PDB file of C-alpha atoms in Angstrom:
ATOM      1  CA  MET A   1      73.189 -81.749  51.704  1.00 49.00           C
ATOM      2  CA  THR A   2      72.291 -78.646  49.832  1.00 49.00           C
ATOM      3  CA  PRO A   3      68.775 -77.105  50.338  1.00 45.00           C
ATOM      4  CA  SER A   4      67.940 -78.066  46.730  1.00 44.00           C
ATOM      5  CA  ALA A   5      69.256 -81.499  47.179  1.00 46.00           C
ATOM      6  CA  ALA A   6      67.134 -82.139  50.305  1.00 43.00           C
ATOM      7  CA  ILE A   7      63.924 -81.087  48.456  1.00 41.00           C
ATOM      8  CA  ARG A   8      64.875 -83.299  45.381  1.00 41.00           C
ATOM      9  CA  ARG A   9      65.213 -86.266  47.945  1.00 42.00           C
ATOM     10  CA  SER A  10      61.849 -85.779  49.720  1.00 41.00           C
ATOM     11  CA  LEU A  11      59.354 -84.843  46.992  1.00 48.00           C
ATOM     12  CA  LEU A  12      57.881 -87.044  44.226  1.00 51.00           C
ATOM     13  CA  VAL A  13      58.577 -84.897  40.968  1.00 53.00           C
ATOM     14  CA  CYS A  14      56.534 -85.228  37.777  1.00 63.00           C
ATOM     15  CA  SER A  15      58.605 -83.903  34.835  1.00 55.00           C
ATOM     16  CA  PHE A  16      56.941 -81.798  32.112  1.00 50.00           C
ATOM     17  CA  PHE A  17      58.657 -80.530  29.024  1.00 53.00           C
ATOM     18  CA  ALA A  18      57.789 -78.004  26.330  1.00 53.00           C
ATOM     19  CA  ALA A  19      59.864 -76.812  23.409  1.00 60.00           C
ATOM     20  CA  LEU A  20      59.300 -73.352  21.793  1.00 57.00           C
ATOM     21  CA  PRO A  21      61.289 -71.923  18.840  1.00 68.00           C
ATOM     22  CA  LEU A  22      63.883 -69.471  20.072  1.00 68.00           C
ATOM     23  CA  GLY A  23      62.337 -65.992  20.325  1.00 68.00           C
ATOM     24  CA  ALA A  24      58.821 -67.283  19.885  1.00 73.00           C
ATOM     25  CA  ALA A  25      56.020 -65.258  21.469  1.00 81.00           C
ATOM     26  CA  ILE A  26      54.178 -66.589  24.343  1.00 83.00           C
ATOM     27  CA  THR A  27      50.459 -66.249  24.208  1.00 87.00           C
ATOM     28  CA  TYR A  28      47.494 -67.215  26.465  1.00 84.00           C
ATOM     29  CA  SER A  29      44.001 -68.161  25.725  1.00 85.00           C
ATOM     30  CA  ALA A  30      41.022 -66.454  27.352  1.00 88.00           C
ATOM     31  CA  PRO A  31      41.002 -66.871  31.039  1.00 87.00           C
ATOM     32  CA  ALA A  32      38.986 -69.464  32.635  1.00 86.00           C
ATOM     33  CA  PHE A  33      37.539 -68.626  35.992  1.00 91.00           C
ATOM     34  CA  VAL A  34      37.534 -71.115  38.834  1.00 93.00           C
ATOM     35  CA  ASN A  35      35.699 -70.700  42.119  1.00 94.00           C
ATOM     36  CA  THR A  36      37.631 -70.674  45.537  1.00 95.00           C
ATOM     37  CA  GLY A  37      36.649 -69.647  48.891  1.00 95.00           C
ATOM     38  CA  SER A  38      35.865 -65.880  49.518  1.00 95.00           C
ATOM     39  CA  GLN A  39      38.406 -63.290  49.094  1.00 95.00           C
ATOM     40  CA  PRO A  40      41.586 -65.503  47.877  1.00 95.00           C
ATOM     41  CA  THR A  41      44.696 -63.644  48.552  1.00 94.00           C
ATOM     42  CA  TYR A  42      47.546 -66.124  48.543  1.00 96.00           C
ATOM     43  CA  ILE A  43      48.140 -69.069  46.287  1.00 97.00           C
ATOM     44  CA  VAL A  44      50.715 -71.920  45.852  1.00 97.00           C
ATOM     45  CA  VAL A  45      51.019 -74.832  43.121  1.00 98.00           C
ATOM     46  CA  ALA A  46      51.727 -78.535  43.830  1.00 98.00           C
ATOM     47  CA  ASP A  47      50.494 -81.882  42.765  1.00 98.00           C
ATOM     48  CA  PHE A  48      48.560 -82.636  45.866  1.00 98.00           C
ATOM     49  CA  ASN A  49      46.762 -85.761  44.773  1.00 97.00           C
ATOM     50  CA  ALA A  50      49.628 -87.396  42.920  1.00 97.00           C
ATOM     51  CA  ASP A  51      48.176 -87.708  39.473  1.00 97.00           C
ATOM     52  CA  CYS A  52      51.101 -85.832  37.949  1.00 96.00           C
ATOM     53  CA  SER A  53      48.889 -82.909  37.164  1.00 97.00           C
ATOM     54  CA  PRO A  54      49.530 -79.499  39.000  1.00 97.00           C
ATOM     55  CA  ASP A  55      46.982 -78.289  41.310  1.00 98.00           C
ATOM     56  CA  PHE A  56      46.702 -75.041  43.301  1.00 98.00           C
ATOM     57  CA  ALA A  57      45.778 -74.091  47.003  1.00 98.00           C
ATOM     58  CA  THR A  58      44.519 -70.582  48.010  1.00 98.00           C
ATOM     59  CA  ALA A  59      44.362 -69.123  51.369  1.00 97.00           C
ATOM     60  CA  ASN A  60      41.068 -67.238  51.604  1.00 97.00           C
ATOM     61  CA  ALA A  61      39.275 -65.135  53.972  1.00 95.00           C
ATOM     62  CA  ALA A  62      38.419 -67.951  56.355  1.00 95.00           C
ATOM     63  CA  ASP A  63      39.538 -71.138  54.868  1.00 97.00           C
ATOM     64  CA  VAL A  64      41.965 -72.822  52.323  1.00 98.00           C
ATOM     65  CA  THR A  65      40.854 -74.024  48.984  1.00 98.00           C
ATOM     66  CA  ILE A  66      42.443 -76.758  46.936  1.00 98.00           C
ATOM     67  CA  ARG A  67      41.551 -77.021  43.206  1.00 98.00           C
ATOM     68  CA  PHE A  68      42.748 -80.299  41.521  1.00 98.00           C
ATOM     69  CA  GLY A  69      43.986 -80.068  37.937  1.00 97.00           C
ATOM     70  CA  ASP A  70      43.120 -82.369  35.247  1.00 97.00           C
ATOM     71  CA  GLY A  71      46.202 -81.932  33.133  1.00 95.00           C
ATOM     72  CA  SER A  72      44.261 -80.130  30.275  1.00 93.00           C
ATOM     73  CA  GLY A  73      43.807 -76.771  32.007  1.00 92.00           C
ATOM     74  CA  GLY A  74      40.745 -77.588  33.939  1.00 94.00           C
ATOM     75  CA  PHE A  75      40.151 -77.844  37.648  1.00 96.00           C
ATOM     76  CA  PRO A  76      36.948 -79.854  37.983  1.00 96.00           C
ATOM     77  CA  THR A  77      37.211 -80.956  41.582  1.00 97.00           C
ATOM     78  CA  SER A  78      38.116 -79.206  44.814  1.00 97.00           C
ATOM     79  CA  SER A  79      38.325 -79.545  48.553  1.00 97.00           C
ATOM     80  CA  THR A  80      38.088 -77.015  51.303  1.00 98.00           C
ATOM     81  CA  ILE A  81      39.922 -76.833  54.582  1.00 97.00           C
ATOM     82  CA  THR A  82      38.280 -75.085  57.427  1.00 96.00           C
ATOM     83  CA  GLY A  83      39.304 -74.219  60.953  1.00 93.00           C
ATOM     84  CA  PHE A  84      41.062 -70.796  60.508  1.00 94.00           C
ATOM     85  CA  SER A  85      40.571 -67.433  61.841  1.00 92.00           C
ATOM     86  CA  ALA A  86      42.106 -65.441  59.099  1.00 93.00           C
ATOM     87  CA  PRO A  87      44.476 -67.294  56.883  1.00 95.00           C
ATOM     88  CA  ARG A  88      47.578 -65.118  55.892  1.00 93.00           C
ATOM     89  CA  PHE A  89      50.233 -66.374  53.591  1.00 96.00           C
ATOM     90  CA  ILE A  90      50.668 -69.987  52.454  1.00 98.00           C
ATOM     91  CA  ALA A  91      53.533 -72.254  51.554  1.00 98.00           C
ATOM     92  CA  VAL A  92      54.249 -75.813  50.309  1.00 98.00           C
ATOM     93  CA  GLY A  93      56.886 -78.305  51.498  1.00 98.00           C
ATOM     94  CA  ASP A  94      57.204 -82.126  52.282  1.00 98.00           C
ATOM     95  CA  PHE A  95      57.470 -81.775  55.870  1.00 98.00           C
ATOM     96  CA  ASN A  96      57.205 -85.188  57.053  1.00 98.00           C
ATOM     97  CA  GLU A  97      59.359 -86.586  54.003  1.00 98.00           C
ATOM     98  CA  ASP A  98      56.897 -88.949  52.680  1.00 97.00           C
ATOM     99  CA  GLY A  99      57.206 -87.485  49.064  1.00 97.00           C
ATOM    100  CA  LYS A 100      53.859 -85.786  49.169  1.00 98.00           C
ATOM    101  CA  PRO A 101      53.611 -81.966  49.444  1.00 98.00           C
ATOM    102  CA  ASP A 102      52.237 -80.522  52.435  1.00 98.00           C
ATOM    103  CA  LEU A 103      50.937 -77.046  53.383  1.00 98.00           C
ATOM    104  CA  VAL A 104      51.915 -74.420  56.109  1.00 98.00           C
ATOM    105  CA  VAL A 105      49.270 -71.591  56.421  1.00 98.00           C
ATOM    106  CA  GLY A 106      49.712 -68.458  58.748  1.00 96.00           C
ATOM    107  CA  ASN A 107      46.620 -68.087  60.826  1.00 95.00           C
ATOM    108  CA  GLY A 108      46.115 -64.583  61.915  1.00 91.00           C
ATOM    109  CA  SER A 109      44.378 -63.238  64.918  1.00 83.00           C
ATOM    110  CA  SER A 110      40.608 -62.273  65.160  1.00 69.00           C
ATOM    111  CA  PHE A 111      38.247 -61.219  67.602  1.00 64.00           C
ATOM    112  CA  SER A 112      37.131 -64.812  68.331  1.00 65.00           C
ATOM    113  CA  ASP A 113      40.658 -66.104  68.207  1.00 68.00           C
ATOM    114  CA  PRO A 114      43.390 -63.743  69.800  1.00 72.00           C
ATOM    115  CA  THR A 115      46.240 -66.196  68.921  1.00 84.00           C
ATOM    116  CA  ASN A 116      48.587 -66.085  65.954  1.00 92.00           C
ATOM    117  CA  THR A 117      49.778 -69.510  64.755  1.00 94.00           C
ATOM    118  CA  LEU A 118      51.166 -71.534  61.847  1.00 96.00           C
ATOM    119  CA  VAL A 119      48.916 -74.465  60.744  1.00 97.00           C
ATOM    120  CA  ILE A 120      50.839 -77.442  59.519  1.00 98.00           C
ATOM    121  CA  LEU A 121      48.645 -79.598  57.004  1.00 98.00           C
ATOM    122  CA  LEU A 122      49.983 -82.981  56.185  1.00 98.00           C
ATOM    123  CA  ASN A 123      48.851 -84.621  52.912  1.00 98.00           C
ATOM    124  CA  ASN A 124      47.909 -88.245  52.767  1.00 97.00           C
ATOM    125  CA  GLY A 125      48.848 -88.269  49.117  1.00 95.00           C
ATOM    126  CA  THR A 126      45.259 -88.165  47.749  1.00 96.00           C
ATOM    127  CA  GLY A 127      44.738 -84.346  48.417  1.00 96.00           C
ATOM    128  CA  THR A 128      43.281 -84.851  51.979  1.00 97.00           C
ATOM    129  CA  LEU A 129      45.336 -82.593  54.131  1.00 98.00           C
ATOM    130  CA  THR A 130      45.069 -82.639  57.981  1.00 97.00           C
ATOM    131  CA  ALA A 131      45.981 -80.018  60.567  1.00 97.00           C
ATOM    132  CA  GLN A 132      48.456 -80.959  63.098  1.00 96.00           C
ATOM    133  CA  SER A 133      48.614 -80.157  66.763  1.00 94.00           C
ATOM    134  CA  PRO A 134      50.221 -78.265  68.592  1.00 92.00           C
ATOM    135  CA  LYS A 135      50.151 -75.214  66.305  1.00 93.00           C
ATOM    136  CA  PRO A 136      53.511 -73.379  66.222  1.00 93.00           C
ATOM    137  CA  SER A 137      52.925 -69.997  67.855  1.00 92.00           C
ATOM    138  CA  LEU A 138      53.815 -66.614  66.399  1.00 90.00           C
ATOM    139  CA  ASP A 139      54.567 -63.322  68.159  1.00 86.00           C
ATOM    140  CA  GLY A 140      52.193 -61.153  65.917  1.00 85.00           C
ATOM    141  CA  ASN A 141      50.289 -61.607  62.647  1.00 88.00           C
ATOM    142  CA  PRO A 142      51.783 -63.822  60.002  1.00 92.00           C
ATOM    143  CA  ALA A 143      53.839 -61.823  57.495  1.00 91.00           C
ATOM    144  CA  GLY A 144      55.214 -64.083  54.961  1.00 93.00           C
ATOM    145  CA  ILE A 145      56.441 -67.618  55.151  1.00 96.00           C
ATOM    146  CA  ALA A 146      59.499 -69.173  53.720  1.00 96.00           C
ATOM    147  CA  VAL A 147      60.305 -72.885  53.754  1.00 97.00           C
ATOM    148  CA  GLY A 148      63.636 -74.538  53.255  1.00 96.00           C
ATOM    149  CA  ASP A 149      66.485 -76.262  55.272  1.00 95.00           C
ATOM    150  CA  PHE A 150      67.898 -73.270  56.997  1.00 93.00           C
ATOM    151  CA  ASN A 151      70.016 -75.006  59.594  1.00 92.00           C
ATOM    152  CA  GLY A 152      71.562 -77.601  57.176  1.00 93.00           C
ATOM    153  CA  ASP A 153      70.212 -80.855  59.042  1.00 95.00           C
ATOM    154  CA  GLY A 154      68.475 -82.155  55.898  1.00 96.00           C
ATOM    155  CA  HIS A 155      64.909 -81.328  57.244  1.00 97.00           C
ATOM    156  CA  LEU A 156      62.683 -78.530  55.942  1.00 98.00           C
ATOM    157  CA  ASP A 157      62.349 -75.547  58.373  1.00 97.00           C
ATOM    158  CA  ILE A 158      60.079 -72.643  58.320  1.00 97.00           C
ATOM    159  CA  MET A 159      60.830 -68.890  58.498  1.00 94.00           C
ATOM    160  CA  ALA A 160      57.882 -66.557  59.245  1.00 94.00           C
ATOM    161  CA  GLY A 161      57.516 -62.877  59.409  1.00 90.00           C
ATOM    162  CA  GLU A 162      55.864 -61.449  62.546  1.00 86.00           C
ATOM    163  CA  ASN A 163      53.915 -58.365  61.743  1.00 80.00           C
ATOM    164  CA  ASN A 164      53.935 -56.724  65.314  1.00 74.00           C
ATOM    165  CA  GLY A 165      55.810 -53.467  64.443  1.00 67.00           C
ATOM    166  CA  THR A 166      59.179 -54.954  65.577  1.00 69.00           C
ATOM    167  CA  ASN A 167      60.681 -56.207  62.247  1.00 73.00           C
ATOM    168  CA  ASN A 168      61.007 -59.727  63.829  1.00 84.00           C
ATOM    169  CA  LEU A 169      61.230 -62.983  61.924  1.00 88.00           C
ATOM    170  CA  ALA A 170      60.615 -66.330  63.755  1.00 91.00           C
ATOM    171  CA  PHE A 171      62.458 -69.560  63.033  1.00 94.00           C
ATOM    172  CA  PHE A 172      60.950 -73.068  63.381  1.00 96.00           C
ATOM    173  CA  ALA A 173      63.159 -75.828  63.002  1.00 96.00           C
ATOM    174  CA  GLY A 174      61.546 -79.130  61.532  1.00 97.00           C
ATOM    175  CA  ASN A 175      62.579 -82.685  62.506  1.00 97.00           C
ATOM    176  CA  GLY A 176      61.249 -84.502  59.356  1.00 97.00           C
ATOM    177  CA  THR A 177      58.086 -85.908  60.879  1.00 97.00           C
ATOM    178  CA  GLY A 178      55.986 -82.913  60.371  1.00 97.00           C
ATOM    179  CA  ALA A 179      56.563 -81.530  63.783  1.00 97.00           C
ATOM    180  CA  PHE A 180      58.562 -78.194  64.514  1.00 96.00           C
ATOM    181  CA  ALA A 181      60.421 -76.994  67.513  1.00 94.00           C
ATOM    182  CA  ALA A 182      59.112 -74.026  69.320  1.00 91.00           C
ATOM    183  CA  ALA A 183      59.964 -70.789  67.605  1.00 89.00           C
ATOM    184  CA  THR A 184      63.165 -68.769  68.094  1.00 85.00           C
ATOM    185  CA  HIS A 185      61.925 -65.236  68.711  1.00 75.00           C
ATOM    186  CA  PRO A 186      63.311 -63.464  67.145  1.00 75.00           C
ATOM    187  CA  ALA A 187      65.715 -65.247  64.841  1.00 80.00           C
ATOM    188  CA  LEU A 188      66.276 -62.149  62.940  1.00 77.00           C
ATOM    189  CA  THR A 189      65.430 -58.565  63.428  1.00 74.00           C
ATOM    190  CA  LEU A 190      65.739 -55.978  60.577  1.00 73.00           C
ATOM    191  CA  THR A 191      67.802 -53.023  61.489  1.00 68.00           C
ATOM    192  CA  SER A 192      65.665 -50.772  59.437  1.00 64.00           C
ATOM    193  CA  GLY A 193      62.354 -50.556  57.762  1.00 61.00           C
ATOM    194  CA  TYR A 194      58.907 -50.593  59.375  1.00 65.00           C
ATOM    195  CA  GLY A 195      57.226 -54.014  59.530  1.00 73.00           C
ATOM    196  CA  VAL A 196      57.817 -57.376  57.453  1.00 82.00           C
ATOM    197  CA  ASN A 197      55.457 -57.755  54.372  1.00 85.00           C
ATOM    198  CA  ASP A 198      56.610 -60.776  52.890  1.00 89.00           C
ATOM    199  CA  ILE A 199      59.818 -63.160  52.686  1.00 90.00           C
ATOM    200  CA  VAL A 200      61.327 -65.582  50.206  1.00 91.00           C
ATOM    201  CA  ALA A 201      64.269 -67.851  50.386  1.00 92.00           C
ATOM    202  CA  GLY A 202      66.961 -68.647  48.002  1.00 91.00           C
ATOM    203  CA  ASP A 203      70.701 -69.112  47.740  1.00 91.00           C
ATOM    204  CA  TRP A 204      71.565 -65.577  46.702  1.00 86.00           C
ATOM    205  CA  ASN A 205      75.468 -65.915  47.050  1.00 87.00           C
ATOM    206  CA  GLY A 206      75.928 -69.428  45.811  1.00 90.00           C
ATOM    207  CA  ASP A 207      77.278 -70.841  49.070  1.00 88.00           C
ATOM    208  CA  GLY A 208      74.926 -73.796  49.411  1.00 90.00           C
ATOM    209  CA  HIS A 209      73.103 -72.001  52.218  1.00 90.00           C
ATOM    210  CA  LEU A 210      69.555 -70.703  52.012  1.00 89.00           C
ATOM    211  CA  ASP A 211      69.488 -66.889  52.252  1.00 89.00           C
ATOM    212  CA  LEU A 212      66.359 -64.580  52.713  1.00 88.00           C
ATOM    213  CA  ALA A 213      64.910 -61.704  50.684  1.00 87.00           C
ATOM    214  CA  ILE A 214      62.539 -59.640  52.804  1.00 85.00           C
ATOM    215  CA  ALA A 215      60.009 -57.110  51.636  1.00 83.00           C
ATOM    216  CA  THR A 216      59.500 -54.313  54.133  1.00 79.00           C
ATOM    217  CA  CYS A 217      58.944 -50.588  54.018  1.00 69.00           C
ATOM    218  CA  GLU A 218      59.991 -47.471  55.910  1.00 59.00           C
ATOM    219  CA  PRO A 219      58.366 -43.998  56.481  1.00 47.00           C
ATOM    220  CA  ALA A 220      58.623 -41.965  53.327  1.00 38.00           C
ATOM    221  CA  ASP A 221      60.299 -39.079  55.324  1.00 34.00           C
ATOM    222  CA  LEU A 222      63.495 -41.255  56.037  1.00 34.00           C
ATOM    223  CA  HIS A 223      66.322 -41.031  53.586  1.00 30.00           C
ATOM    224  CA  ASP A 224      66.928 -44.055  51.342  1.00 32.00           C
ATOM    225  CA  HIS A 225      70.291 -45.658  52.049  1.00 29.00           C
ATOM    226  CA  ASP A 226      72.452 -48.812  51.402  1.00 30.00           C
ATOM    227  CA  LEU A 227      73.957 -50.394  54.513  1.00 28.00           C
ATOM    228  CA  VAL A 228      76.160 -53.410  54.888  1.00 31.00           C
ATOM    229  CA  HIS A 229      76.294 -54.603  58.478  1.00 29.00           C
ATOM    230  CA  GLY A 230      77.772 -57.969  59.217  1.00 28.00           C
ATOM    231  CA  GLU A 231      75.801 -60.463  57.189  1.00 36.00           C
ATOM    232  CA  TRP A 232      72.796 -58.160  56.747  1.00 33.00           C
ATOM    233  CA  LEU A 233      72.536 -56.417  53.403  1.00 36.00           C
ATOM    234  CA  ASN A 234      69.654 -53.944  53.034  1.00 34.00           C
ATOM    235  CA  GLU A 235      68.834 -52.143  49.827  1.00 37.00           C
ATOM    236  CA  ASP A 236      66.279 -49.353  49.775  1.00 37.00           C
ATOM    237  CA  GLU A 237      64.402 -47.832  46.845  1.00 38.00           C
ATOM    238  CA  GLY A 238      62.231 -44.780  46.943  1.00 37.00           C
ATOM    239  CA  GLY A 239      58.547 -45.076  46.601  1.00 39.00           C
ATOM    240  CA  ASP A 240      55.383 -43.166  46.801  1.00 41.00           C
ATOM    241  CA  GLY A 241      52.644 -42.876  49.359  1.00 39.00           C
ATOM    242  CA  GLY A 242      53.003 -43.726  53.133  1.00 46.00           C
ATOM    243  CA  CYS A 243      56.414 -45.512  52.822  1.00 48.00           C
ATOM    244  CA  SER A 244      59.199 -46.053  50.555  1.00 48.00           C
ATOM    245  CA  ALA A 245      59.623 -49.699  49.080  1.00 48.00           C
ATOM    246  CA  GLN A 246      62.623 -51.669  50.508  1.00 49.00           C
ATOM    247  CA  ARG A 247      64.398 -54.758  49.917  1.00 50.00           C
ATOM    248  CA  SER A 248      66.249 -56.591  52.482  1.00 54.00           C
ATOM    249  CA  VAL A 249      68.517 -59.320  51.610  1.00 55.00           C
ATOM    250  CA  ILE A 250      69.891 -61.634  54.644  1.00 58.00           C
ATOM    251  CA  LEU A 251      72.847 -63.793  53.937  1.00 60.00           C
ATOM    252  CA  ASN A 252      73.100 -67.163  55.700  1.00 60.00           C
TER     253      ASN A 252
END
């Protein structure tokens, strides 16, 4: 089963259609401001309460906010999920295959909580999400989260960057119940660059297997290069400041 087929099988999808004349300009009305928790940094969109109106969730300084959409551009109600030290990155997926979108949130270390974990939040279908135990453990602060069926068993897995100076990514195999196997450390190690900043998944070469694109950087005094090494394809671009921009494309 292809990754896209697995996602279509497990998620309840509400379809929305809009028609624009070819070449029509896209315009936006004045912004409407919606409150979340303090310092929202990461955001995802899904229909968390199954009313066929898209909602959004933000990872904030110390909690997660879900704002429920009313279908007309408003977000009149919300819920807050607590219990985090420092949320870093957030991703959505149906981890227990009940047709309801769940969340995974990277929980970074703090002085009061020296551990780094992934928090799996399962959705009961009304927008109430509950953290699962035990929490998958990371070897370093969360640095990007990608969700998909990476091992081809029909269940959603998680690939997470580990910001510990080693360019590592950890792989967590899902079993379709909302539980995940202990991490493979490291599942991947970049051969160049300095630290993982973020990751996304997609089938870049059209072979039906999910690949990864990884944002990282390298010290600015290193030369840019193009390297093809086995299944690793790294492409660098020069940048300003302390490091040069780098894209790493990993083929699965």
